[in-house]
mmCIF file of C-alpha atoms and ligand atoms in Angstrom:
data_model
loop_
_atom_site.group_PDB
_atom_site.id
_atom_site.type_symbol
_atom_site.label_atom_id
_atom_site.label_comp_id
_atom_site.label_asym_id
_atom_site.label_seq_id
_atom_site.Cartn_x
_atom_site.Cartn_y
_atom_site.Cartn_z
ATOM 1 C CA MET A 11 114.814 68.774 -128.437
ATOM 2 C CA ASN A 12 115.539 68.468 -124.725
ATOM 3 C CA ARG A 13 113.970 65.746 -122.638
ATOM 4 C CA SER A 14 112.832 67.053 -119.290
ATOM 5 C CA ASN A 15 114.520 65.331 -116.382
ATOM 6 C CA LEU A 16 111.337 63.455 -115.608
ATOM 7 C CA ARG A 17 112.013 59.740 -115.029
ATOM 8 C CA VAL A 18 109.904 56.788 -113.903
ATOM 9 C CA ASN A 19 110.278 55.287 -110.447
ATOM 10 C CA ALA A 20 112.319 52.135 -111.087
ATOM 11 C CA ASN A 21 111.697 50.704 -107.653
ATOM 12 C CA ARG A 22 107.943 51.081 -107.925
ATOM 13 C CA LEU A 23 107.991 49.453 -111.370
ATOM 14 C CA ARG A 24 109.945 46.533 -109.944
ATOM 15 C CA LEU A 25 107.608 46.147 -106.953
ATOM 16 C CA SER A 26 104.559 46.136 -109.248
ATOM 17 C CA LEU A 27 106.114 43.450 -111.463
ATOM 18 C CA GLU A 28 107.057 41.401 -108.394
ATOM 19 C CA GLU A 29 103.550 41.751 -106.961
ATOM 20 C CA MET A 30 102.038 40.607 -110.260
ATOM 21 C CA ALA A 31 104.525 37.692 -110.464
ATOM 22 C CA LYS A 32 103.042 36.296 -107.238
ATOM 23 C CA ILE A 33 99.715 35.766 -108.997
ATOM 24 C CA GLY A 34 99.984 32.360 -110.644
ATOM 25 C CA ALA A 35 103.605 31.945 -109.515
ATOM 26 C CA THR A 36 105.086 28.560 -110.501
ATOM 27 C CA PRO A 37 107.681 26.547 -108.539
ATOM 28 C CA GLY A 38 110.216 27.091 -111.351
ATOM 29 C CA GLY A 39 110.120 30.885 -110.849
ATOM 30 C CA GLY A 40 107.711 31.657 -113.671
ATOM 31 C CA VAL A 41 104.030 32.494 -113.923
ATOM 32 C CA GLN A 42 100.984 30.575 -115.095
ATOM 33 C CA ARG A 43 98.185 33.064 -115.635
ATOM 34 C CA LEU A 44 96.110 31.714 -118.491
ATOM 35 C CA THR A 45 93.465 34.022 -119.867
ATOM 36 C CA LEU A 46 90.098 34.183 -118.039
ATOM 37 C CA THR A 47 91.246 31.950 -115.172
ATOM 38 C CA ASP A 48 91.008 32.923 -111.498
ATOM 39 C CA GLU A 49 94.645 34.049 -111.669
ATOM 40 C CA ASP A 50 93.828 36.342 -114.597
ATOM 41 C CA ARG A 51 90.921 37.791 -112.591
ATOM 42 C CA GLN A 52 93.110 38.369 -109.543
ATOM 43 C CA ALA A 53 95.736 40.182 -111.625
ATOM 44 C CA ARG A 54 93.061 42.253 -113.382
ATOM 45 C CA ASP A 55 91.545 43.241 -110.028
ATOM 46 C CA LEU A 56 94.923 44.453 -108.833
ATOM 47 C CA PHE A 57 95.533 46.380 -112.066
ATOM 48 C CA VAL A 58 92.112 48.072 -111.798
ATOM 49 C CA LYS A 59 92.760 48.948 -108.136
ATOM 50 C CA TRP A 60 96.060 50.575 -109.098
ATOM 51 C CA LEU A 61 94.371 52.509 -111.925
ATOM 52 C CA LEU A 62 91.727 53.847 -109.554
ATOM 53 C CA GLU A 63 94.401 54.925 -107.044
ATOM 54 C CA ILE A 64 95.726 57.404 -109.609
ATOM 55 C CA GLU A 65 92.224 58.570 -110.526
ATOM 56 C CA CYS A 66 92.037 56.918 -113.931
ATOM 57 C CA LYS A 67 88.656 56.299 -115.466
ATOM 58 C CA VAL A 68 88.341 52.544 -115.972
ATOM 59 C CA THR A 69 86.379 51.081 -118.876
ATOM 60 C CA VAL A 70 85.947 47.359 -119.530
ATOM 61 C CA ASP A 71 84.688 46.391 -122.957
ATOM 62 C CA GLU A 72 82.649 43.364 -124.019
ATOM 63 C CA MET A 73 85.835 41.365 -124.752
ATOM 64 C CA GLY A 74 87.223 42.126 -121.299
ATOM 65 C CA ASN A 75 89.816 44.616 -122.508
ATOM 66 C CA ILE A 76 90.559 47.039 -119.658
ATOM 67 C CA PHE A 77 91.230 50.696 -120.490
ATOM 68 C CA GLY A 78 92.459 53.132 -117.832
ATOM 69 C CA CYS A 79 92.156 56.722 -119.019
ATOM 70 C CA ARG A 80 94.024 59.716 -117.600
ATOM 71 C CA PRO A 81 92.307 62.874 -118.863
ATOM 72 C CA GLY A 82 94.184 65.498 -120.857
ATOM 73 C CA LYS A 83 93.517 69.238 -121.135
ATOM 74 C CA ASP A 84 91.358 68.606 -124.188
ATOM 75 C CA ASN A 85 89.499 65.321 -123.984
ATOM 76 C CA SER A 86 87.971 65.727 -127.418
ATOM 77 C CA LEU A 87 91.427 64.924 -128.830
ATOM 78 C CA ALA A 88 92.308 61.304 -129.617
ATOM 79 C CA PRO A 89 94.344 59.770 -126.781
ATOM 80 C CA VAL A 90 97.807 58.298 -126.864
ATOM 81 C CA MET A 91 97.604 54.675 -125.765
ATOM 82 C CA SER A 92 99.968 52.053 -124.412
ATOM 83 C CA GLY A 93 99.664 48.588 -122.953
ATOM 84 C CA SER A 94 100.061 44.885 -123.551
ATOM 85 C CA HIS A 95 98.666 41.763 -121.877
ATOM 86 C CA ILE A 96 98.314 40.347 -118.359
ATOM 87 C CA ASP A 97 97.781 36.738 -119.436
ATOM 88 C CA SER A 98 100.706 34.309 -119.773
ATOM 89 C CA GLN A 99 101.702 31.077 -121.422
ATOM 90 C CA PRO A 100 101.376 27.856 -119.397
ATOM 91 C CA ARG A 101 104.482 27.916 -117.169
ATOM 92 C CA GLY A 102 105.477 31.178 -118.829
ATOM 93 C CA GLY A 103 107.665 34.036 -117.678
ATOM 94 C CA ARG A 104 107.285 37.045 -115.364
ATOM 95 C CA PHE A 105 107.881 39.736 -118.016
ATOM 96 C CA ASP A 106 106.101 38.781 -121.241
ATOM 97 C CA GLY A 107 103.110 41.088 -121.568
ATOM 98 C CA ILE A 108 102.911 42.261 -117.993
ATOM 99 C CA LEU A 109 105.961 44.526 -118.469
ATOM 100 C CA GLY A 110 104.027 46.505 -121.078
ATOM 101 C CA VAL A 111 101.006 46.906 -118.803
ATOM 102 C CA MET A 112 102.983 47.751 -115.654
ATOM 103 C CA GLY A 113 105.313 49.991 -117.701
ATOM 104 C CA ALA A 114 102.416 52.064 -119.036
ATOM 105 C CA LEU A 115 100.881 52.185 -115.545
ATOM 106 C CA GLU A 116 104.217 53.402 -114.153
ATOM 107 C CA VAL A 117 104.231 56.193 -116.758
ATOM 108 C CA LEU A 118 100.793 57.340 -115.575
ATOM 109 C CA ARG A 119 101.849 57.082 -111.921
ATOM 110 C CA THR A 120 104.893 59.236 -112.671
ATOM 111 C CA LEU A 121 102.746 61.869 -114.388
ATOM 112 C CA HIS A 122 100.204 61.708 -111.574
ATOM 113 C CA GLU A 123 102.670 62.259 -108.729
ATOM 114 C CA ASN A 124 104.444 65.032 -110.645
ATOM 115 C CA LYS A 125 101.103 66.634 -111.538
ATOM 116 C CA VAL A 126 102.030 66.705 -115.217
ATOM 117 C CA GLN A 127 99.193 67.759 -117.467
ATOM 118 C CA THR A 128 99.143 66.665 -121.092
ATOM 119 C CA GLU A 129 97.138 68.060 -123.991
ATOM 120 C CA ARG A 130 95.712 64.702 -125.006
ATOM 121 C CA PRO A 131 94.318 62.009 -122.729
ATOM 122 C CA MET A 132 96.483 58.946 -122.076
ATOM 123 C CA VAL A 133 95.139 55.399 -121.972
ATOM 124 C CA VAL A 134 96.685 52.242 -120.491
ATOM 125 C CA VAL A 135 95.258 49.010 -121.852
ATOM 126 C CA ASP A 136 95.284 45.326 -120.914
ATOM 127 C CA TRP A 137 94.273 43.280 -123.977
ATOM 128 C CA THR A 138 92.430 40.009 -123.215
ATOM 129 C CA ASN A 139 93.872 36.692 -124.431
ATOM 130 C CA GLU A 140 97.032 37.754 -126.204
ATOM 131 C CA GLU A 141 98.664 34.366 -125.765
ATOM 132 C CA GLY A 142 95.990 32.219 -127.375
ATOM 133 C CA SER A 143 97.194 29.170 -125.471
ATOM 134 C CA ARG A 144 93.890 28.571 -123.669
ATOM 135 C CA PHE A 145 91.563 29.911 -126.373
ATOM 136 C CA TYR A 146 92.812 29.927 -129.969
ATOM 137 C CA PRO A 147 93.725 32.280 -131.685
ATOM 138 C CA ALA A 148 96.323 34.586 -130.152
ATOM 139 C CA MET A 149 95.813 38.374 -129.892
ATOM 140 C CA MET A 150 92.109 37.684 -129.928
ATOM 141 C CA ALA A 151 90.675 40.741 -128.204
ATOM 142 C CA SER A 152 92.925 43.312 -129.850
ATOM 143 C CA GLY A 153 91.876 41.550 -133.060
ATOM 144 C CA VAL A 154 88.201 42.098 -132.253
ATOM 145 C CA TRP A 155 88.925 45.715 -131.289
ATOM 146 C CA ALA A 156 90.656 46.248 -134.645
ATOM 147 C CA GLU A 157 87.666 44.609 -136.393
ATOM 148 C CA ALA A 158 89.876 41.848 -137.797
ATOM 149 C CA ILE A 159 88.133 39.114 -135.750
ATOM 150 C CA GLN A 160 84.370 38.747 -135.221
ATOM 151 C CA ARG A 161 83.209 39.160 -131.639
ATOM 152 C CA ASP A 162 80.624 36.371 -131.671
ATOM 153 C CA TRP A 163 83.043 33.944 -133.278
ATOM 154 C CA ALA A 164 85.536 34.793 -130.517
ATOM 155 C CA TYR A 165 82.836 34.267 -127.856
ATOM 156 C CA ASP A 166 82.312 30.705 -129.110
ATOM 157 C CA ARG A 167 85.958 29.603 -128.858
ATOM 158 C CA ARG A 168 86.381 26.728 -126.413
ATOM 159 C CA ASP A 169 89.303 25.590 -124.279
ATOM 160 C CA ILE A 170 90.369 21.925 -124.171
ATOM 161 C CA THR A 171 87.881 21.208 -121.380
ATOM 162 C CA GLY A 172 85.033 22.598 -123.521
ATOM 163 C CA LYS A 173 84.539 25.878 -121.620
ATOM 164 C CA ARG A 174 83.323 28.762 -123.800
ATOM 165 C CA PHE A 175 85.251 32.029 -123.963
ATOM 166 C CA GLU A 176 82.214 34.233 -123.277
ATOM 167 C CA ASP A 177 81.078 32.096 -120.328
ATOM 168 C CA GLU A 178 84.516 32.335 -118.757
ATOM 169 C CA LEU A 179 84.589 36.090 -119.362
ATOM 170 C CA VAL A 180 81.281 36.411 -117.489
ATOM 171 C CA ARG A 181 82.448 34.034 -114.752
ATOM 172 C CA ILE A 182 85.483 36.155 -113.866
ATOM 173 C CA GLY A 183 83.352 39.331 -113.974
ATOM 174 C CA TYR A 184 85.091 41.020 -116.897
ATOM 175 C CA LYS A 185 82.461 41.053 -119.606
ATOM 176 C CA GLY A 186 82.029 44.811 -119.750
ATOM 177 C CA ASP A 187 79.373 46.976 -121.364
ATOM 178 C CA ALA A 188 81.498 49.082 -123.661
ATOM 179 C CA PRO A 189 81.463 47.915 -127.268
ATOM 180 C CA CYS A 190 84.736 46.307 -128.341
ATOM 181 C CA ARG A 191 85.365 48.489 -131.350
ATOM 182 C CA LYS A 192 88.306 50.557 -132.522
ATOM 183 C CA PHE A 193 88.289 54.243 -131.633
ATOM 184 C CA PRO A 194 90.584 57.037 -132.801
ATOM 185 C CA VAL A 195 94.037 56.783 -131.208
ATOM 186 C CA HIS A 196 96.741 59.362 -131.876
ATOM 187 C CA ALA A 197 99.632 56.957 -131.243
ATOM 188 C CA TYR A 198 100.070 53.497 -129.694
ATOM 189 C CA TYR A 199 103.323 52.316 -128.104
ATOM 190 C CA GLU A 200 103.845 48.840 -126.653
ATOM 191 C CA LEU A 201 106.744 48.108 -124.320
ATOM 192 C CA HIS A 202 107.750 44.429 -124.447
ATOM 193 C CA ILE A 203 110.664 42.112 -123.813
ATOM 194 C CA GLU A 204 112.491 41.200 -127.002
ATOM 195 C CA GLN A 205 111.984 37.412 -126.552
ATOM 196 C CA GLY A 206 115.119 36.875 -128.634
ATOM 197 C CA PRO A 207 118.887 37.284 -128.159
ATOM 198 C CA MET A 208 119.799 40.136 -130.518
ATOM 199 C CA LEU A 209 119.781 43.126 -128.130
ATOM 200 C CA GLU A 210 121.927 41.198 -125.679
ATOM 201 C CA ARG A 211 124.337 40.099 -128.423
ATOM 202 C CA GLN A 212 124.660 43.644 -129.750
ATOM 203 C CA GLN A 213 124.878 45.038 -126.186
ATOM 204 C CA LYS A 214 121.954 47.386 -126.724
ATOM 205 C CA LEU A 215 119.378 48.438 -124.137
ATOM 206 C CA ILE A 216 116.554 49.457 -126.448
ATOM 207 C CA GLY A 217 115.250 47.927 -129.642
ATOM 208 C CA ALA A 218 112.819 49.660 -131.965
ATOM 209 C CA PRO A 219 111.284 47.027 -134.243
ATOM 210 C CA LYS A 220 110.529 48.431 -137.692
ATOM 211 C CA GLY A 221 107.622 45.983 -137.780
ATOM 212 C CA ILE A 222 106.529 42.384 -137.426
ATOM 213 C CA LEU A 223 107.681 39.534 -139.668
ATOM 214 C CA CYS A 224 105.253 37.780 -141.958
ATOM 215 C CA LEU A 225 103.857 34.549 -140.589
ATOM 216 C CA HIS A 226 103.029 31.596 -142.827
ATOM 217 C CA TRP A 227 101.599 28.398 -141.316
ATOM 218 C CA TYR A 228 101.232 25.004 -142.942
ATOM 219 C CA ASP A 229 99.891 21.626 -141.815
ATOM 220 C CA VAL A 230 101.305 18.467 -143.345
ATOM 221 C CA HIS A 231 99.527 15.097 -143.182
ATOM 222 C CA LEU A 232 101.290 11.909 -144.262
ATOM 223 C CA SER A 233 99.845 8.429 -144.671
ATOM 224 C CA GLY A 234 101.895 5.242 -144.601
ATOM 225 C CA GLU A 235 101.282 1.572 -144.075
ATOM 226 C CA ALA A 236 101.189 0.135 -140.565
ATOM 227 C CA ASN A 237 102.741 -3.245 -139.949
ATOM 228 C CA GLN A 238 104.508 -5.346 -137.314
ATOM 229 C CA VAL A 239 108.074 -3.996 -137.047
ATOM 230 C CA GLY A 240 109.737 -7.391 -136.548
ATOM 231 C CA PRO A 241 108.617 -9.528 -139.500
ATOM 232 C CA THR A 242 108.375 -6.639 -142.026
ATOM 233 C CA PRO A 243 111.582 -6.260 -144.068
ATOM 234 C CA MET A 244 113.133 -2.792 -144.426
ATOM 235 C CA GLU A 245 112.684 -2.643 -148.175
ATOM 236 C CA GLY A 246 109.231 -1.704 -149.370
ATOM 237 C CA ARG A 247 108.129 -0.091 -146.122
ATOM 238 C CA HIS A 248 105.846 2.962 -146.218
ATOM 239 C CA ASP A 249 106.992 4.566 -142.994
ATOM 240 C CA ALA A 250 105.243 7.922 -142.572
ATOM 241 C CA LEU A 251 107.501 8.964 -139.682
ATOM 242 C CA VAL A 252 110.714 8.419 -141.645
ATOM 243 C CA ALA A 253 109.271 10.514 -144.498
ATOM 244 C CA ALA A 254 108.360 13.224 -141.957
ATOM 245 C CA ALA A 255 111.881 13.134 -140.500
ATOM 246 C CA GLU A 256 113.412 13.843 -143.913
ATOM 247 C CA MET A 257 110.937 16.691 -144.442
ATOM 248 C CA ILE A 258 111.715 18.236 -141.072
ATOM 249 C CA LEU A 259 115.406 18.385 -141.977
ATOM 250 C CA LYS A 260 114.445 20.194 -145.200
ATOM 251 C CA VAL A 261 112.611 22.790 -143.109
ATOM 252 C CA ARG A 262 115.696 23.160 -140.906
ATOM 253 C CA GLY A 263 117.881 23.792 -143.937
ATOM 254 C CA LEU A 264 115.476 26.159 -145.696
ATOM 255 C CA PRO A 265 116.626 29.557 -144.292
ATOM 256 C CA GLY A 266 120.267 28.755 -145.065
ATOM 257 C CA ARG A 267 119.305 27.751 -148.570
ATOM 258 C CA MET A 268 117.231 30.891 -149.222
ATOM 259 C CA GLY A 269 119.522 33.455 -147.574
ATOM 260 C CA GLY A 270 118.044 36.695 -146.277
ATOM 261 C CA ASN A 271 116.094 37.185 -143.102
ATOM 262 C CA MET A 272 114.050 34.044 -142.478
ATOM 263 C CA VAL A 273 113.311 31.447 -139.826
ATOM 264 C CA ALA A 274 111.519 28.130 -140.400
ATOM 265 C CA THR A 275 110.342 25.721 -137.719
ATOM 266 C CA VAL A 276 108.506 22.458 -137.179
ATOM 267 C CA GLY A 277 107.103 22.844 -133.665
ATOM 268 C CA GLU A 278 104.385 20.235 -133.467
ATOM 269 C CA ILE A 279 104.155 16.620 -134.549
ATOM 270 C CA GLN A 280 101.719 13.749 -134.011
ATOM 271 C CA ASN A 281 102.655 10.193 -134.864
ATOM 272 C CA TYR A 282 100.159 7.307 -135.097
ATOM 273 C CA PRO A 283 99.635 4.776 -133.765
ATOM 274 C CA ASN A 284 102.768 5.805 -131.808
ATOM 275 C CA SER A 285 103.690 2.322 -130.735
ATOM 276 C CA ARG A 286 107.228 0.990 -130.604
ATOM 277 C CA ASN A 287 106.315 -2.169 -132.495
ATOM 278 C CA ILE A 288 104.148 -0.742 -135.287
ATOM 279 C CA ILE A 289 105.460 1.039 -138.403
ATOM 280 C CA PRO A 290 103.850 4.518 -138.270
ATOM 281 C CA ASP A 291 101.030 4.938 -140.782
ATOM 282 C CA ARG A 292 99.931 8.481 -140.046
ATOM 283 C CA VAL A 293 101.898 11.647 -139.171
ATOM 284 C CA HIS A 294 100.845 15.260 -138.847
ATOM 285 C CA PHE A 295 103.312 18.112 -138.392
ATOM 286 C CA THR A 296 103.283 21.896 -138.646
ATOM 287 C CA VAL A 297 105.563 24.279 -140.524
ATOM 288 C CA ASP A 298 106.043 27.920 -139.490
ATOM 289 C CA ILE A 299 107.928 30.268 -141.837
ATOM 290 C CA ARG A 300 108.643 33.901 -140.883
ATOM 291 C CA SER A 301 110.452 36.640 -142.751
ATOM 292 C CA TRP A 302 110.496 40.386 -143.304
ATOM 293 C CA ASP A 303 110.257 39.549 -147.010
ATOM 294 C CA ASP A 304 106.893 37.973 -147.872
ATOM 295 C CA ASP A 305 108.018 36.989 -151.391
ATOM 296 C CA LEU A 306 111.094 35.229 -150.069
ATOM 297 C CA ALA A 307 108.887 33.254 -147.673
ATOM 298 C CA LEU A 308 106.545 32.274 -150.510
ATOM 299 C CA ARG A 309 109.414 31.263 -152.812
ATOM 300 C CA ALA A 310 110.851 29.215 -149.953
ATOM 301 C CA TRP A 311 107.537 27.463 -149.501
ATOM 302 C CA ASP A 312 107.350 26.594 -153.218
ATOM 303 C CA LEU A 313 110.737 24.864 -152.979
ATOM 304 C CA LEU A 314 109.816 23.142 -149.745
ATOM 305 C CA ARG A 315 106.558 21.891 -151.139
ATOM 306 C CA LYS A 316 108.337 20.300 -154.114
ATOM 307 C CA ASP A 317 110.802 18.627 -151.733
ATOM 308 C CA PHE A 318 107.946 17.332 -149.592
ATOM 309 C CA GLU A 319 106.193 15.865 -152.612
ATOM 310 C CA ALA A 320 109.394 14.184 -153.819
ATOM 311 C CA ILE A 321 110.112 12.700 -150.390
ATOM 312 C CA ALA A 322 106.527 11.498 -150.067
ATOM 313 C CA ALA A 323 106.762 9.799 -153.464
ATOM 314 C CA THR A 324 110.068 8.088 -152.575
ATOM 315 C CA HIS A 325 108.505 6.585 -149.467
ATOM 316 C CA GLY A 326 105.194 5.798 -151.090
ATOM 317 C CA CYS A 327 103.458 7.915 -148.448
ATOM 318 C CA PRO A 328 100.586 10.040 -149.802
ATOM 319 C CA ILE A 329 100.828 13.655 -148.591
ATOM 320 C CA LYS A 330 98.141 16.261 -147.915
ATOM 321 C CA ILE A 331 99.183 19.848 -147.284
ATOM 322 C CA ASP A 332 97.022 22.640 -145.847
ATOM 323 C CA GLU A 333 98.098 26.260 -146.201
ATOM 324 C CA THR A 334 96.643 27.092 -142.802
ATOM 325 C CA TRP A 335 97.306 30.777 -142.200
ATOM 326 C CA ARG A 336 99.179 33.652 -143.824
ATOM 327 C CA VAL A 337 99.744 37.122 -142.460
ATOM 328 C CA GLY A 338 101.931 39.535 -144.400
ATOM 329 C CA HIS A 339 104.782 41.412 -142.724
ATOM 330 C CA SER A 340 103.539 44.483 -140.961
ATOM 331 C CA PRO A 341 105.665 47.661 -140.902
ATOM 332 C CA PHE A 342 105.119 49.998 -137.957
ATOM 333 C CA ASP A 343 104.690 53.762 -138.274
ATOM 334 C CA GLU A 344 108.063 55.180 -139.345
ATOM 335 C CA ILE A 345 107.725 58.409 -137.398
ATOM 336 C CA LEU A 346 106.908 56.598 -134.165
ATOM 337 C CA VAL A 347 109.708 54.053 -134.670
ATOM 338 C CA GLN A 348 112.117 56.932 -135.258
ATOM 339 C CA ARG A 349 110.888 58.626 -132.086
ATOM 340 C CA VAL A 350 111.724 55.527 -130.027
ATOM 341 C CA LEU A 351 115.307 55.644 -131.360
ATOM 342 C CA GLU A 352 115.600 59.423 -130.812
ATOM 343 C CA VAL A 353 114.284 59.276 -127.266
ATOM 344 C CA ALA A 354 116.631 56.375 -126.461
ATOM 345 C CA ASP A 355 119.559 58.418 -127.852
ATOM 346 C CA GLU A 356 118.625 61.464 -125.827
ATOM 347 C CA LEU A 357 118.315 59.416 -122.651
ATOM 348 C CA GLY A 358 121.729 57.849 -123.351
ATOM 349 C CA TYR A 359 120.519 54.288 -123.919
ATOM 350 C CA PRO A 360 122.351 52.289 -126.636
ATOM 351 C CA ASN A 361 119.689 51.310 -129.169
ATOM 352 C CA MET A 362 119.065 49.626 -132.485
ATOM 353 C CA LEU A 363 116.476 49.237 -135.189
ATOM 354 C CA TRP A 364 115.260 45.670 -135.290
ATOM 355 C CA VAL A 365 112.280 43.490 -136.281
ATOM 356 C CA SER A 366 109.809 41.520 -134.224
ATOM 357 C CA GLY A 367 109.671 37.807 -134.970
ATOM 358 C CA ALA A 368 106.683 37.337 -132.658
ATOM 359 C CA GLY A 369 103.145 38.641 -133.040
ATOM 360 C CA HIS A 370 101.929 41.202 -130.487
ATOM 361 C CA ASP A 371 98.746 43.168 -129.827
ATOM 362 C CA ALA A 372 100.610 45.978 -131.589
ATOM 363 C CA SER A 373 100.161 43.959 -134.807
ATOM 364 C CA TYR A 374 96.428 44.691 -134.629
ATOM 365 C CA THR A 375 96.609 48.265 -133.305
ATOM 366 C CA ASN A 376 98.909 48.848 -136.296
ATOM 367 C CA HIS A 377 95.835 48.404 -138.535
ATOM 368 C CA VAL A 378 94.011 51.154 -136.657
ATOM 369 C CA CYS A 379 96.489 53.821 -135.569
ATOM 370 C CA PRO A 380 100.172 54.800 -135.783
ATOM 371 C CA THR A 381 101.972 52.108 -133.782
ATOM 372 C CA ALA A 382 105.478 51.301 -132.565
ATOM 373 C CA MET A 383 107.079 49.016 -129.998
ATOM 374 C CA ILE A 384 109.914 49.362 -127.496
ATOM 375 C CA PHE A 385 111.966 46.211 -126.844
ATOM 376 C CA VAL A 386 114.206 45.580 -123.847
ATOM 377 C CA PRO A 387 116.696 42.675 -123.687
ATOM 378 C CA SER A 388 115.685 39.154 -122.666
ATOM 379 C CA ILE A 389 118.498 37.480 -120.720
ATOM 380 C CA GLY A 390 119.812 34.636 -122.870
ATOM 381 C CA GLY A 391 117.048 35.431 -125.357
ATOM 382 C CA ARG A 392 114.717 33.081 -123.465
ATOM 383 C CA SER A 393 110.932 33.601 -123.355
ATOM 384 C CA HIS A 394 107.681 31.635 -122.924
ATOM 385 C CA VAL A 395 109.581 29.656 -120.253
ATOM 386 C CA GLU A 396 109.793 29.965 -116.484
ATOM 387 C CA ILE A 397 113.385 31.189 -116.521
ATOM 388 C CA GLU A 398 112.467 34.134 -118.779
ATOM 389 C CA ASN A 399 114.248 37.122 -117.254
ATOM 390 C CA SER A 400 115.177 40.739 -117.876
ATOM 391 C CA ARG A 401 117.369 43.088 -115.842
ATOM 392 C CA TRP A 402 115.470 45.595 -113.718
ATOM 393 C CA GLU A 403 117.572 48.476 -115.021
ATOM 394 C CA ASP A 404 116.698 47.477 -118.605
ATOM 395 C CA CYS A 405 112.992 47.475 -117.725
ATOM 396 C CA GLU A 406 113.507 50.932 -116.225
ATOM 397 C CA ALA A 407 115.245 52.151 -119.404
ATOM 398 C CA GLY A 408 112.416 50.855 -121.576
ATOM 399 C CA CYS A 409 109.868 52.491 -119.314
ATOM 400 C CA ASN A 410 111.684 55.851 -119.483
ATOM 401 C CA VAL A 411 111.666 55.658 -123.275
ATOM 402 C CA LEU A 412 107.950 54.861 -123.125
ATOM 403 C CA LEU A 413 107.372 57.843 -120.804
ATOM 404 C CA HIS A 414 108.943 60.321 -123.203
ATOM 405 C CA CYS A 415 107.438 58.794 -126.342
ATOM 406 C CA LEU A 416 103.982 59.019 -124.770
ATOM 407 C CA LEU A 417 104.622 62.536 -123.476
ATOM 408 C CA SER A 418 105.644 63.860 -126.864
ATOM 409 C CA GLY A 419 102.658 62.151 -128.489
ATOM 410 C CA ALA A 420 100.299 63.503 -125.852
ATOM 411 C CA ASN A 421 101.480 67.079 -126.318
ATOM 412 C CA GLU A 422 101.315 67.314 -130.102
ATOM 413 C CA PHE A 423 98.276 68.288 -132.097
HETATM 414 ZN ZN1 LIG B 6 103.663 39.097 -125.076
#
């Protein structure tokens, strides 16, 4: 197979990303564009304007997902689709999500200016509220589209100030008429930054994740006995924070103990009454376990749970554990993953098969249609922070791989 010498316009891709980075720009060089805020609206407006400039048909659905469709020769055929999200984390980076939307737009611009006709239609999509940092949960609107999350339940989510999701959607003018419901898609590709260090370490330009790791969430609640820190002797204390500290170290040691591909993290903790002169009597913390091997993650949790119970008993601190959320690992479509690697080879980009440790909208499209992702390196492996960065030439490489993956999908029957 010979790839035509068609390539995306790297400069235009860069200018689009830089233009988008101005919307919600933070002093630290990042972006704060939380979902359904004025910044989100401004970025959506610009995206829609750019879609219309290349004569795409724009559809907004009732969850605010924006679809830009470029017709094919036969529009009764299922489209190929690509996109990601415009929203960001609080003080997030300039590449997470937006690269996948601007990358897919750049593919359509390239086809438009070269007057390339494809058999199937091509669709660029911006999924609403991927980040989940303003309205829980993450990947909400691709979840509704995939019929994994109920629309009306999503509408009733509230942010910390009490504002309802649906009201905010209406306020920014992006509650569309089209039903938010899955439709036939021939193939879905999502271009994204890796958000980890492996491509950089292996000196590869392109990563093709074979799928997304399983995600197991737990909430741990400990009770102790509050008392004045001065007069209370050390022996016989029921210090919930000390018990939590020992548990957190167990979580840290878990992947090494289990072997295999696993990460385990305590990312959130609340300590009460959180006073320097009171022994803590109540602690809540979270545990996040991810692996390609669901059974390994479950076996790890069994061990961890026993450790937690033993530690709690030693300290005389009653423990309550909630198994909050479990999603199994999710393999992508093998043929599409293979195509990413083949296209990267043919374009001369060093590449590797990898996994995704983070959830993406592609996790939900994967329930509906053949799905794969294209990763480009994150400098220093940093993401969800203002200094998140990727090299422009790596973004270009990822976008060229996307171009040829979409083209081959759009021209097969
Ligand atoms: Zn993202």
